[in-house]
């Protein structure tokens, strides 16, 4: 019979898991999941876990969602995959049409890749290549924000700024210009998000002014730096950035891989600043959390800079074998259908308000320095000293203690360092949010003792 134990043993003898010090599993078990239903996962011993982090921020409408399942079963009997160069298919075309329709106006072209990091690589290469096709070969650099994260492949890692993931590989990475960011955790006492974000933009403006001639693009995660401990900022920063990029002739790349598809309260975070980036990267929620797929949306202006006779060698010759996978595109279509048929963005306002309500008590906790929220993301920052905000030493791994405690109580709350966050599927109920908050509270109590 298959049990957690037998499967964990087999797993640990052959597998190497992502983002994991495998030696940790000498002390705590890997959990083999047998099935999922809605917000719940179930392991081989029959334990259930509430998936409060949407399985790395991908799941939107629950595990084994009936509508997405049905669409995929139908697609499976029709076409699973076909080469996407020289060939096309209905699901890929329909999804591109939908994405052009629902993303900010002006994004009229859709290029498929197969994961988030790959989408970031595509956007970086396209931006560089655009300027090159225009004869501006001196534009070779990218501007990025402090504390940003854009993926783990070498280009994406280079434009990110989370030391834990980046530092080891520094000798392999291209040089980028890193600008202090608008992360509102650092605002002065009494300063608003708008004021702080506006004030911090001055450094970006100066940097653009100084380096515009050699810069292809600025890349940002709109509104929430998710992997950078769920740090947040005001839309005003994006507004200012859009006009500065126009002024200095530099592209704006919006990495909405984590924040797209309703996470920040609007379908796309850029909507809150009423801007259209030159490139928008999408993945994660794009397929409802079912299959790897990503898309880079861009403008007619960018597209036409590549459109010429073959002999001019201006084409974008980037490819991935699974670009535009038909099953993944069909899952994407089914996901967007759910948004449109059930007014999800409006419904989520109620859920976000409940998250605010259940999150409020954490403000009183003696080891919580901040509770912050943007739409369907709520983050709780644990610190050693509430007054000075001195963090717990990372070596103490307090977040991990919360994680393990919560798992023992049937909640999956994988933290980012000392930040505990709720980023649940949109099908979570009010009762489940209450349960989640209660277990998180107990977990933080447990982890911050002595
Ligand atoms: N950009 C952002 C903002 C992300 O949060 C992530 C993944 N956490 C990525 C890019 C990379 O996506 P993937 O893991 O699919 O490569």
Coordinates of C-alpha atoms and ligand atoms in Angstrom, one line a residue:
X1 CA 0.0 0.0 0.0
X2 CA 1.2 3.5 -0.7
X3 CA 1.6 5.6 2.4
X4 CA 3.3 9.0 3.0
X5 CA 6.3 7.1 4.4
X6 CA 6.8 4.7 1.5
X7 CA 6.4 7.4 -1.1
X8 CA 8.6 9.8 0.8
X9 CA 11.4 7.2 1.0
X10 CA 11.2 6.6 -2.8
X11 CA 11.0 10.3 -3.4
X12 CA 14.1 11.1 -1.4
X13 CA 16.1 8.4 -3.0
X14 CA 15.7 9.8 -6.6
X15 CA 14.4 13.3 -6.5
X16 CA 16.0 16.7 -6.1
X17 CA 13.3 19.3 -5.2
X18 CA 13.1 23.0 -6.2
X19 CA 14.1 25.7 -3.8
X20 CA 15.1 23.1 -1.1
X21 CA 18.1 22.2 1.0
X22 CA 17.5 18.5 0.6
X23 CA 19.2 17.8 4.0
X24 CA 16.2 19.5 5.7
X25 CA 14.2 16.4 4.9
X26 CA 16.3 14.4 7.4
X27 CA 14.3 16.4 10.0
X28 CA 10.9 16.9 8.4
X29 CA 9.1 14.8 5.9
X30 CA 8.3 15.5 2.3
X31 CA 4.5 15.3 1.9
X32 CA 3.3 13.2 -1.1
X33 CA -0.1 14.6 -2.2
X34 CA -2.7 12.1 -3.4
X35 CA -5.4 14.4 -4.6
X36 CA -6.7 17.9 -4.5
X37 CA -10.2 19.4 -4.4
X38 CA -11.0 23.1 -4.2
X39 CA -8.7 24.7 -1.6
X40 CA -7.8 21.3 -0.1
X41 CA -5.0 18.9 -0.7
X42 CA -4.9 15.4 0.7
X43 CA -1.9 13.2 1.4
X44 CA -1.5 9.4 1.2
X45 CA -2.2 9.1 4.9
X46 CA -5.5 10.9 4.6
X47 CA -4.3 14.2 6.1
X48 CA -5.8 17.4 4.6
X49 CA -4.1 20.7 4.0
X50 CA -5.7 24.1 3.2
X51 CA -3.6 25.4 0.2
X52 CA -3.3 29.0 1.5
X53 CA -0.6 29.9 -1.0
X54 CA -2.3 28.6 -4.1
X55 CA 0.5 26.1 -4.8
X56 CA 3.2 28.8 -5.4
X57 CA 0.6 31.4 -6.5
X58 CA -0.7 29.6 -9.5
X59 CA -4.1 28.2 -8.5
X60 CA -7.0 30.5 -8.9
X61 CA -10.2 28.4 -8.8
X62 CA -9.3 25.4 -6.8
X63 CA -7.7 22.1 -7.4
X64 CA -9.7 19.7 -9.8
X65 CA -11.9 22.6 -10.9
X66 CA -14.8 21.0 -12.8
X67 CA -14.9 23.7 -15.6
X68 CA -11.2 23.5 -16.3
X69 CA -11.1 19.7 -16.0
X70 CA -13.9 19.4 -18.6
X71 CA -12.2 21.8 -21.0
X72 CA -8.9 19.9 -20.7
X73 CA -10.6 16.5 -21.2
X74 CA -12.2 17.8 -24.4
X75 CA -8.9 19.3 -25.6
X76 CA -7.1 16.1 -24.9
X77 CA -9.2 14.2 -27.3
X78 CA -8.7 16.8 -30.0
X79 CA -5.1 18.0 -30.0
X80 CA -2.6 17.8 -27.2
X81 CA 0.3 19.8 -28.8
X82 CA 1.7 20.8 -32.1
X83 CA 4.8 22.7 -33.2
X84 CA 3.9 26.4 -33.0
X85 CA 6.2 27.6 -35.8
X86 CA 4.5 27.4 -39.1
X87 CA 1.4 25.8 -37.4
X88 CA -1.2 27.1 -35.1
X89 CA -4.4 25.9 -33.3
X90 CA -7.8 27.1 -32.2
X91 CA -7.0 27.2 -28.4
X92 CA -3.8 29.2 -29.0
X93 CA -5.6 31.7 -31.3
X94 CA -8.6 32.1 -29.0
X95 CA -6.5 32.6 -25.9
X96 CA -4.3 35.3 -27.7
X97 CA -7.5 37.1 -28.8
X98 CA -8.8 37.0 -25.2
X99 CA -5.5 38.2 -23.7
X100 CA -5.4 41.1 -26.2
X101 CA -9.0 41.9 -25.2
X102 CA -8.5 41.8 -21.4
X103 CA -5.0 43.3 -21.0
X104 CA -4.5 47.1 -21.0
X105 CA -5.3 48.7 -24.4
X106 CA -2.5 48.8 -26.9
X107 CA -1.2 45.4 -26.0
X108 CA -2.2 43.8 -29.3
X109 CA 0.4 41.0 -29.8
X110 CA 0.9 37.8 -27.8
X111 CA 4.0 35.7 -27.8
X112 CA 3.9 32.4 -26.0
X113 CA 6.6 30.7 -23.8
X114 CA 6.2 28.0 -21.3
X115 CA 7.0 29.4 -17.8
X116 CA 7.5 32.7 -16.0
X117 CA 11.2 33.0 -16.2
X118 CA 11.1 32.2 -20.0
X119 CA 8.6 35.1 -20.4
X120 CA 11.0 37.4 -18.7
X121 CA 13.8 36.3 -21.0
X122 CA 11.6 36.9 -24.0
X123 CA 10.6 40.4 -22.8
X124 CA 14.3 41.3 -22.2
X125 CA 15.5 40.0 -25.5
X126 CA 12.6 41.6 -27.4
X127 CA 13.3 45.0 -25.9
X128 CA 17.0 44.8 -26.6
X129 CA 16.3 43.5 -30.1
X130 CA 13.7 46.2 -30.8
X131 CA 16.3 49.0 -30.2
X132 CA 18.9 47.1 -32.2
X133 CA 16.5 46.8 -35.2
X134 CA 16.1 50.5 -35.0
X135 CA 19.9 51.0 -35.1
X136 CA 20.2 51.9 -31.4
X137 CA 22.8 49.3 -30.7
X138 CA 24.2 51.3 -27.7
X139 CA 21.0 50.3 -25.7
X140 CA 22.1 47.1 -23.9
X141 CA 21.3 47.7 -20.2
X142 CA 18.3 47.1 -18.0
X143 CA 17.1 49.0 -14.9
X144 CA 15.6 47.0 -12.1
X145 CA 14.3 47.7 -8.6
X146 CA 15.9 46.7 -5.3
X147 CA 14.2 43.6 -3.8
X148 CA 12.7 42.6 -7.1
X149 CA 12.3 39.0 -8.4
X150 CA 11.8 37.9 -11.9
X151 CA 12.7 34.2 -12.0
X152 CA 15.7 31.9 -11.8
X153 CA 17.2 31.5 -15.3
X154 CA 20.3 33.6 -15.8
X155 CA 18.7 36.6 -17.5
X156 CA 15.8 36.7 -15.2
X157 CA 18.0 36.2 -12.2
X158 CA 20.3 39.1 -13.4
X159 CA 17.3 41.5 -13.4
X160 CA 16.2 40.3 -10.0
X161 CA 17.6 41.5 -6.7
X162 CA 16.9 38.9 -3.9
X163 CA 20.4 38.1 -2.6
X164 CA 19.4 34.6 -1.4
X165 CA 18.8 33.5 -4.9
X166 CA 21.2 35.7 -6.8
X167 CA 24.5 36.2 -4.9
X168 CA 25.9 32.7 -5.6
X169 CA 25.6 33.1 -9.3
X170 CA 26.7 36.8 -9.5
X171 CA 29.8 35.9 -11.6
X172 CA 27.6 34.5 -14.3
X173 CA 25.1 37.4 -14.6
X174 CA 24.9 40.4 -16.8
X175 CA 25.3 43.8 -15.2
X176 CA 22.1 45.7 -14.5
X177 CA 21.4 49.1 -12.9
X178 CA 19.6 48.5 -9.6
X179 CA 17.6 51.4 -8.2
X180 CA 16.4 51.7 -4.6
X181 CA 12.7 50.8 -4.8
X182 CA 9.3 52.1 -3.5
X183 CA 8.8 49.3 -0.9
X184 CA 6.5 51.1 1.6
X185 CA 7.7 49.0 4.6
X186 CA 10.5 51.6 4.8
X187 CA 8.3 54.7 4.8
X188 CA 8.6 57.1 7.7
X189 CA 6.1 57.0 10.6
X190 CA 3.0 58.8 9.4
X191 CA 4.0 58.9 5.8
X192 CA 1.4 57.5 3.3
X193 CA 2.1 54.9 0.6
X194 CA 1.4 57.6 -2.0
X195 CA 3.9 60.0 -0.5
X196 CA 6.6 57.4 0.0
X197 CA 6.2 55.9 -3.5
X198 CA 6.3 59.4 -5.0
X199 CA 9.3 60.4 -3.0
X200 CA 11.2 57.2 -4.0
X201 CA 10.5 57.8 -7.6
X202 CA 13.0 60.7 -7.7
X203 CA 15.9 58.2 -7.7
X204 CA 14.4 56.3 -10.7
X205 CA 13.9 59.6 -12.5
X206 CA 17.6 60.6 -11.9
X207 CA 18.8 57.1 -13.0
X208 CA 16.7 57.3 -16.2
X209 CA 18.0 60.8 -17.0
X210 CA 21.6 59.6 -16.5
X211 CA 21.5 56.3 -18.3
X212 CA 18.6 56.5 -20.9
X213 CA 21.0 56.3 -23.9
X214 CA 22.2 52.9 -22.9
X215 CA 19.1 51.5 -21.3
X216 CA 16.6 49.2 -23.2
X217 CA 14.0 48.9 -20.5
X218 CA 12.9 49.2 -16.8
X219 CA 11.5 46.0 -15.4
X220 CA 9.1 46.0 -12.4
X221 CA 6.7 43.8 -10.6
X222 CA 3.6 46.1 -10.4
X223 CA 2.4 46.9 -6.9
X224 CA 3.7 43.8 -5.0
X225 CA 7.2 42.4 -4.9
X226 CA 6.0 39.0 -4.1
X227 CA 9.2 36.8 -3.8
X228 CA 10.8 39.8 -2.1
X229 CA 8.8 39.2 1.0
X230 CA 5.5 40.5 -0.3
X231 CA 6.6 44.2 -0.1
X232 CA 4.1 46.6 -1.6
X233 CA 3.9 50.1 -3.0
X234 CA 1.4 52.6 -4.4
X235 CA 0.2 52.7 -8.1
X236 CA 1.5 56.3 -8.3
X237 CA 5.0 54.9 -8.8
X238 CA 3.8 53.0 -11.9
X239 CA 2.1 56.2 -13.3
X240 CA 5.3 58.2 -12.8
X241 CA 7.4 55.4 -14.3
X242 CA 5.3 55.1 -17.4
X243 CA 5.6 58.8 -18.2
X244 CA 9.3 58.9 -17.4
X245 CA 9.9 55.8 -19.7
X246 CA 8.1 57.7 -22.5
X247 CA 10.1 60.8 -21.8
X248 CA 13.5 59.1 -21.9
X249 CA 12.7 56.6 -24.7
X250 CA 13.0 53.5 -22.6
X251 CA 10.7 50.5 -22.5
X252 CA 8.6 49.5 -19.5
X253 CA 8.3 45.8 -18.8
X254 CA 5.5 44.9 -16.3
X255 CA 6.2 41.4 -14.8
X256 CA 2.6 40.5 -13.8
X257 CA 3.5 36.8 -13.5
X258 CA 2.6 36.7 -9.8
X259 CA 0.2 39.7 -9.6
X260 CA -1.8 39.2 -12.8
X261 CA -5.2 37.6 -12.9
X262 CA -6.9 39.3 -10.0
X263 CA -4.3 39.0 -7.2
X264 CA -4.1 42.7 -6.5
X265 CA -7.8 43.4 -6.7
X266 CA -8.0 44.3 -10.4
X267 CA -7.5 41.8 -13.2
X268 CA -4.1 43.3 -13.9
X269 CA -2.1 45.4 -11.4
X270 CA -1.3 48.0 -14.1
X271 CA -5.0 48.9 -14.3
X272 CA -4.7 50.6 -10.9
X273 CA -2.2 53.0 -12.4
X274 CA -4.1 53.2 -15.7
X275 CA -1.0 52.5 -17.7
X276 CA -0.1 50.2 -20.6
X277 CA 3.5 48.8 -20.4
X278 CA 5.5 48.1 -23.5
X279 CA 5.7 44.4 -22.5
X280 CA 3.5 42.5 -20.0
X281 CA 4.7 39.1 -18.8
X282 CA 2.0 36.6 -17.7
X283 CA 2.2 33.1 -16.4
X284 CA 1.2 31.3 -13.1
X285 CA -2.6 32.0 -12.9
X286 CA -2.8 32.2 -16.7
X287 CA -3.8 28.5 -16.8
X288 CA -5.6 28.5 -13.4
X289 CA -2.6 26.7 -11.9
X290 CA -3.0 23.6 -14.2
X291 CA -0.2 23.7 -16.8
X292 CA 3.0 25.6 -17.5
X293 CA 2.4 28.4 -20.0
X294 CA 3.4 32.0 -20.2
X295 CA 2.7 34.9 -22.5
X296 CA 4.4 38.2 -23.3
X297 CA 2.0 40.8 -24.6
X298 CA 3.4 43.8 -26.5
X299 CA 2.4 46.6 -28.8
X300 CA 2.0 47.0 -32.6
X301 CA 5.0 49.4 -32.5
X302 CA 7.3 46.7 -31.1
X303 CA 5.9 44.1 -33.4
X304 CA 6.4 46.1 -36.5
X305 CA 10.1 46.7 -35.7
X306 CA 10.7 43.0 -36.3
X307 CA 8.4 42.7 -39.4
X308 CA 10.5 42.7 -42.6
X309 CA 11.9 40.6 -45.3
X310 CA 13.7 37.5 -44.0
X311 CA 17.0 38.6 -45.5
X312 CA 17.0 41.7 -43.2
X313 CA 17.5 39.3 -40.3
X314 CA 15.3 41.3 -37.9
X315 CA 13.0 38.4 -36.9
X316 CA 12.7 37.3 -33.3
X317 CA 14.1 33.8 -33.6
X318 CA 13.4 32.7 -30.0
X319 CA 11.6 29.4 -29.4
X320 CA 10.7 26.8 -26.8
X321 CA 9.5 23.3 -27.8
X322 CA 6.3 23.7 -25.8
X323 CA 5.5 27.3 -26.9
X324 CA 1.8 27.6 -27.2
X325 CA 1.0 24.1 -25.9
X326 CA -2.6 23.4 -26.8
X327 CA -3.6 21.9 -23.5
X328 CA -2.2 24.8 -21.6
X329 CA -3.9 27.3 -23.9
X330 CA -7.2 25.5 -23.4
X331 CA -6.8 25.7 -19.6
X332 CA -6.0 29.4 -20.0
X333 CA -9.3 29.9 -22.0
X334 CA -11.3 28.0 -19.4
X335 CA -9.7 30.2 -16.7
X336 CA -10.6 33.5 -18.4
X337 CA -14.1 32.2 -19.0
X338 CA -14.5 31.7 -15.3
X339 CA -13.5 35.3 -14.6
X340 CA -15.9 36.6 -17.2
X341 CA -18.9 34.4 -16.4
X342 CA -18.8 34.8 -12.6
X343 CA -17.7 38.4 -12.1
X344 CA -14.7 37.1 -10.1
X345 CA -13.1 40.5 -9.6
X346 CA -16.2 41.9 -8.0
X347 CA -16.7 38.8 -5.9
X348 CA -13.1 39.0 -4.7
X349 CA -13.8 42.4 -3.1
X350 CA -15.8 40.5 -0.5
X351 CA -13.1 38.0 0.1
X352 CA -10.4 40.7 0.3
X353 CA -12.5 42.5 2.9
X354 CA -12.7 39.3 4.9
X355 CA -9.0 38.9 4.6
X356 CA -8.6 42.5 6.0
X357 CA -10.9 41.6 8.9
X358 CA -9.2 38.3 9.9
X359 CA -5.7 39.9 9.4
X360 CA -6.4 42.9 11.7
X361 CA -5.7 41.0 14.9
X362 CA -2.1 40.4 13.8
X363 CA -1.4 44.1 14.2
X364 CA -1.6 43.5 18.0
X365 CA 0.9 40.7 18.0
X366 CA 4.1 41.6 20.0
X367 CA 6.2 40.1 17.2
X368 CA 4.5 41.5 14.2
X369 CA 5.8 44.8 12.7
X370 CA 3.3 45.2 9.9
X371 CA 0.2 43.6 8.4
X372 CA -0.1 44.8 4.7
X373 CA -2.5 43.9 2.0
X374 CA -3.1 44.5 -1.6
X375 CA -6.3 42.8 -2.9
X376 CA -6.0 39.1 -2.5
X377 CA -2.5 39.2 -0.9
X378 CA -2.1 39.7 2.8
X379 CA 1.3 39.6 4.4
X380 CA 2.3 39.5 8.1
X381 CA 5.9 40.5 8.9
X382 CA 7.4 38.8 12.0
X383 CA 10.1 40.7 13.8
X384 CA 12.2 40.2 16.9
X385 CA 11.5 43.8 18.2
X386 CA 8.2 45.4 17.3
X387 CA 9.4 48.9 18.2
X388 CA 12.8 48.9 16.4
X389 CA 11.6 46.4 13.7
X390 CA 14.8 44.5 14.3
X391 CA 14.3 41.3 12.4
X392 CA 14.8 37.8 13.8
X393 CA 18.2 36.5 12.7
X394 CA 17.5 34.5 9.5
X395 CA 19.4 31.5 10.9
X396 CA 16.6 31.0 13.4
X397 CA 14.2 30.1 10.6
X398 CA 11.1 31.4 12.5
X399 CA 9.0 31.3 9.3
X400 CA 9.8 27.6 8.9
X401 CA 8.5 27.0 12.5
X402 CA 5.2 28.6 11.5
X403 CA 5.1 26.5 8.3
X404 CA 5.7 23.2 10.3
X405 CA 3.2 24.2 13.0
X406 CA 0.5 25.1 10.4
X407 CA 1.1 21.8 8.5
X408 CA 0.5 19.9 11.7
X409 CA -2.9 21.7 11.9
X410 CA -3.8 21.1 8.3
X411 CA -2.8 24.4 6.7
X412 CA -0.2 25.0 4.0
X413 CA 1.4 28.4 4.8
X414 CA 4.8 28.4 3.2
X415 CA 6.5 31.6 4.3
X416 CA 9.0 33.9 2.7
X417 CA 11.7 34.2 5.4
X418 CA 9.9 35.8 8.4
X419 CA 6.9 36.9 6.4
X420 CA 3.8 34.8 6.6
X421 CA 1.2 35.5 3.9
X422 CA -2.2 34.5 2.7
X423 CA -2.6 34.2 -1.1
X424 CA -5.4 31.7 -1.4
X425 CA -7.4 30.4 -4.4
X426 CA -10.4 32.6 -5.0
X427 CA -12.8 29.7 -4.1
X428 CA -11.8 29.9 -0.4
X429 CA -14.8 30.4 1.9
X430 CA -15.1 32.9 4.8
X431 CA -15.0 30.0 7.3
X432 CA -11.8 28.7 5.7
X433 CA -10.3 32.2 5.9
X434 CA -11.1 32.3 9.6
X435 CA -9.5 28.9 10.1
X436 CA -6.4 30.0 8.2
X437 CA -6.1 33.1 10.3
X438 CA -6.5 31.2 13.5
X439 CA -3.8 28.6 12.6
X440 CA -1.5 31.4 11.4
X441 CA -2.0 33.1 14.7
X442 CA -1.2 30.0 16.7
X443 CA 1.8 29.3 14.4
X444 CA 3.2 32.8 15.0
X445 CA 2.7 32.4 18.7
X446 CA 4.5 29.0 18.6
X447 CA 7.4 30.3 16.4
X448 CA 8.0 33.6 18.4
X449 CA 8.2 32.0 21.9
X450 CA 11.6 32.8 23.5
Ligands
LIG1 N1 8.4 36.8 -12.1 C1 7.7 36.8 -10.9 C2 7.2 38.2 -10.4 C3 7.5 35.7 -10.2 O1 6.9 35.8 -9.0 C4 8.0 34.5 -10.7 C5 7.8 33.1 -9.9 N2 7.7 33.2 -8.6 C6 8.7 34.4 -11.9 C7 8.8 35.6 -12.6 C8 9.2 33.2 -12.4 O2 8.2 32.3 -12.9 P1 8.6 30.8 -13.0 O3 8.7 30.2 -11.6 O4 7.3 30.2 -13.7 O5 9.8 30.6 -13.8

